[in-house]
CSV table of C-alpha atoms in Angstrom, one decimal:
chain,number,residue,atom,x,y,z
G,1202,MET,CA,3.9,-10.3,22.9
G,1203,MET,CA,4.1,-10.6,18.9
G,1204,THR,CA,1.2,-13.3,18.4
G,1205,PRO,CA,-0.3,-14.0,15.3
G,1206,GLU,CA,-3.5,-11.6,16.6
G,1207,VAL,CA,-0.9,-8.3,16.7
G,1208,SER,CA,1.6,-9.9,13.6
G,1209,ARG,CA,-1.4,-8.8,11.1
G,1210,TRP,CA,-1.9,-5.6,11.6
G,1211,VAL,CA,1.7,-4.4,11.3
G,1212,ALA,CA,3.9,-4.2,8.3
G,1213,TYR,CA,7.5,-5.9,10.5
G,1214,TRP,CA,6.7,-7.6,13.0
G,1215,PRO,CA,6.6,-11.2,11.4
G,1216,VAL,CA,5.3,-14.3,13.7
G,1217,PRO,CA,7.1,-15.7,15.1
G,1218,PHE,CA,8.9,-12.8,16.5
G,1219,THR,CA,12.6,-14.2,18.2
G,1220,TYR,CA,14.4,-13.0,20.9
G,1221,ALA,CA,17.6,-12.9,18.5
G,1222,MET,CA,14.8,-11.2,16.5
G,1223,ALA,CA,13.6,-8.2,19.0
G,1224,VAL,CA,17.3,-7.2,19.6
G,1225,VAL,CA,18.1,-6.8,15.6
G,1226,CYS,CA,15.5,-5.1,15.2
G,1227,ILE,CA,16.5,-2.6,18.7
G,1228,ASP,CA,19.8,-2.7,17.8
G,1229,ALA,CA,18.9,-0.8,14.3
G,1230,ALA,CA,16.1,1.7,15.9
G,1231,CYS,CA,19.0,2.5,18.5
G,1232,GLU,CA,21.2,3.7,15.5
G,1233,ARG,CA,18.3,5.7,14.4
G,1234,ALA,CA,18.2,7.3,16.4
G,1235,ARG,CA,21.8,7.7,17.5
G,1236,ARG,CA,21.8,9.9,13.4
G,1237,GLY,CA,18.7,11.6,14.7
G,1238,ASP,CA,16.9,9.9,12.1
G,1239,ALA,CA,14.3,7.6,14.6
G,1240,LEU,CA,12.3,8.4,17.8
G,1241,PRO,CA,11.8,5.0,19.0
G,1242,PHE,CA,10.3,4.5,22.3
G,1243,ALA,CA,9.5,1.0,24.3
G,1244,VAL,CA,5.7,1.8,25.6
G,1245,THR,CA,5.1,0.3,29.9
G,1246,GLU,CA,1.9,0.8,31.0
G,1247,LYS,CA,1.6,3.5,34.0
G,1248,ALA,CA,1.2,1.8,37.3
G,1249,SER,CA,3.1,-1.9,37.1
G,1250,GLY,CA,5.7,-0.1,34.4
G,1251,GLU,CA,4.8,-3.4,32.2
G,1252,LEU,CA,6.5,-3.6,28.9
G,1253,THR,CA,2.7,-3.9,26.3
G,1254,GLY,CA,4.1,-2.2,23.3
G,1255,TRP,CA,6.1,-0.4,20.5
G,1256,VAL,CA,5.8,3.0,19.1
G,1257,MET,CA,8.3,4.5,16.4
G,1258,LEU,CA,8.5,7.5,14.6
G,1259,LEU,CA,10.7,7.1,11.8
G,1260,ARG,CA,11.6,10.5,9.1
G,1261,ASP,CA,11.5,10.1,5.7
G,1262,GLU,CA,14.1,9.3,3.9
G,1263,ASP,CA,13.5,11.5,0.9
G,1264,ASN,CA,12.1,14.3,2.5
G,1265,ARG,CA,13.4,14.5,6.0
G,1266,ARG,CA,10.0,17.0,6.9
G,1267,ARG,CA,8.5,14.1,6.6
G,1268,GLY,CA,8.0,11.2,9.0
G,1269,SER,CA,5.8,8.0,9.8
G,1270,LEU,CA,4.4,6.3,13.0
G,1271,GLY,CA,3.9,3.4,13.7
G,1272,TYR,CA,3.2,1.1,16.9
G,1273,TRP,CA,1.6,-1.9,18.2
G,1274,LEU,CA,0.6,-3.7,21.6
G,1275,GLY,CA,0.6,-6.3,23.1
G,1276,GLU,CA,-2.8,-8.6,22.8
G,1277,LYS,CA,-4.1,-7.9,26.0
G,1278,HIS,CA,-3.6,-3.7,26.4
G,1279,HIS,CA,-5.7,-4.0,23.7
G,1280,GLY,CA,-9.1,-2.3,24.2
G,1281,LYS,CA,-7.5,-0.3,27.3
G,1282,GLY,CA,-7.4,3.4,25.7
G,1283,TYR,CA,-2.8,3.3,25.8
G,1284,MET,CA,-2.5,3.8,21.8
G,1285,ARG,CA,-5.2,7.3,22.4
G,1286,GLU,CA,-3.2,8.8,25.7
G,1287,LEU,CA,0.1,7.6,23.7
G,1288,ALA,CA,-0.5,8.6,19.8
G,1289,PRO,CA,-0.6,12.5,20.4
G,1290,ALA,CA,2.5,12.6,22.2
G,1291,ALA,CA,4.2,10.6,19.9
G,1292,LEU,CA,3.4,13.2,17.3
G,1293,ALA,CA,4.4,15.6,19.8
G,1294,ALA,CA,8.0,14.8,20.0
G,1295,GLY,CA,8.1,13.4,16.5
G,1296,PHE,CA,7.5,17.4,15.3
G,1297,ASP,CA,9.7,18.6,18.7
G,1298,LEU,CA,12.8,15.8,19.0
G,1299,LEU,CA,12.8,15.2,14.9
G,1300,ASP,CA,11.7,18.9,13.8
G,1301,LEU,CA,9.6,17.1,11.4
G,1302,ASP,CA,6.5,19.2,9.4
G,1303,VAL,CA,3.9,16.5,8.8
G,1304,ILE,CA,3.9,13.0,10.4
G,1305,GLU,CA,2.0,9.7,8.2
G,1306,ALA,CA,0.9,6.5,9.4
G,1307,ALA,CA,-0.4,4.1,7.1
G,1308,VAL,CA,-3.1,1.2,8.6
G,1309,GLN,CA,-5.0,-2.1,7.2
G,1310,PRO,CA,-9.0,-1.2,6.0
G,1311,GLY,CA,-10.1,-3.6,8.7
G,1312,ASN,CA,-7.6,-1.9,11.5
G,1313,ALA,CA,-10.8,0.2,12.6
G,1314,ALA,CA,-9.0,0.3,16.1
G,1315,SER,CA,-5.6,2.1,14.9
G,1316,ILE,CA,-8.1,4.0,12.5
G,1317,ALA,CA,-10.3,6.0,15.3
G,1318,VAL,CA,-6.9,6.0,17.4
G,1319,LEU,CA,-5.0,8.7,14.0
G,1320,ARG,CA,-8.8,10.0,13.8
G,1321,ALA,CA,-8.6,11.0,17.9
G,1322,CYS,CA,-5.5,12.9,17.2
G,1323,GLY,CA,-6.3,15.1,15.1
G,1324,MET,CA,-4.9,12.7,11.5
G,1325,LYS,CA,-7.1,13.3,8.4
G,1326,PRO,CA,-6.4,10.6,6.0
G,1327,THR,CA,-5.2,11.3,2.2
G,1328,GLY,CA,-5.9,8.5,0.4
G,1329,GLU,CA,-4.9,4.4,-0.3
G,1330,GLY,CA,-2.3,2.3,-1.8
G,1331,MET,CA,0.0,-1.0,-1.8
G,1332,VAL,CA,2.6,-1.3,1.5
G,1333,TYR,CA,5.1,-4.0,0.9
G,1334,ALA,CA,4.7,-5.2,4.2
G,1335,PRO,CA,8.3,-7.5,5.2
G,1336,ALA,CA,6.6,-9.7,7.4
G,1337,ARG,CA,4.0,-11.2,4.9
G,1338,GLU,CA,5.4,-11.2,2.5
G,1339,ARG,CA,3.6,-9.1,-0.2
G,1340,TYR,CA,1.8,-5.4,-1.3
G,1341,GLU,CA,-1.2,-4.9,1.1
G,1342,LEU,CA,-3.7,-2.0,1.1
G,1343,CYS,CA,-3.5,0.2,3.7
G,1344,HIS,CA,-5.1,3.6,4.0
G,1345,PHE,CA,-2.4,6.9,4.7
G,1346,PHE,CA,-3.5,8.8,7.4
G,1347,GLU,CA,-1.3,12.5,8.7
G,1348,ILE,CA,-1.4,15.3,10.4
G,1349,GLN,CA,1.1,18.7,9.6
G,1350,ARG,CA,3.5,20.7,12.8
G,1351,PRO,CA,0.3,22.7,14.4
G,1352,HIS,CA,1.5,26.3,14.3
G,1353,SER,CA,2.3,26.2,17.7
G,1354,LEU,CA,5.7,24.8,17.1
G,1355,ALA,CA,6.1,26.3,13.9
């Protein structure tokens, strides 16, 4: 599912993306989860159970009360509203299970679909900056969004 069209929007998922690379990535995410520093999710379609993508909340190493949201869906799953449905649940899990106060996300300015998802789940723009994308071995301009823990969870 990690095609050039998907990879161009994500920092850590290069193409080609091999089975061996997936195992390393999943093992690292599971280890972070065991330490209480991440919530990795394989995303599946409700009716069929088909794998559609990936979501991960990752605790900030310098400020353990902050985290970041990252996600992707396979191309054939774009435009179906899956991430608009999933993102609020993922954010709630980050606040609840990781006990975060703030969750941020970085998005490339041209990724209108992800910007719409972030806005739809209540994330607010906070600025822009350069982010290193290991998938392409370069820095890229990104817009930053964040959301604070709802008072009902504080």
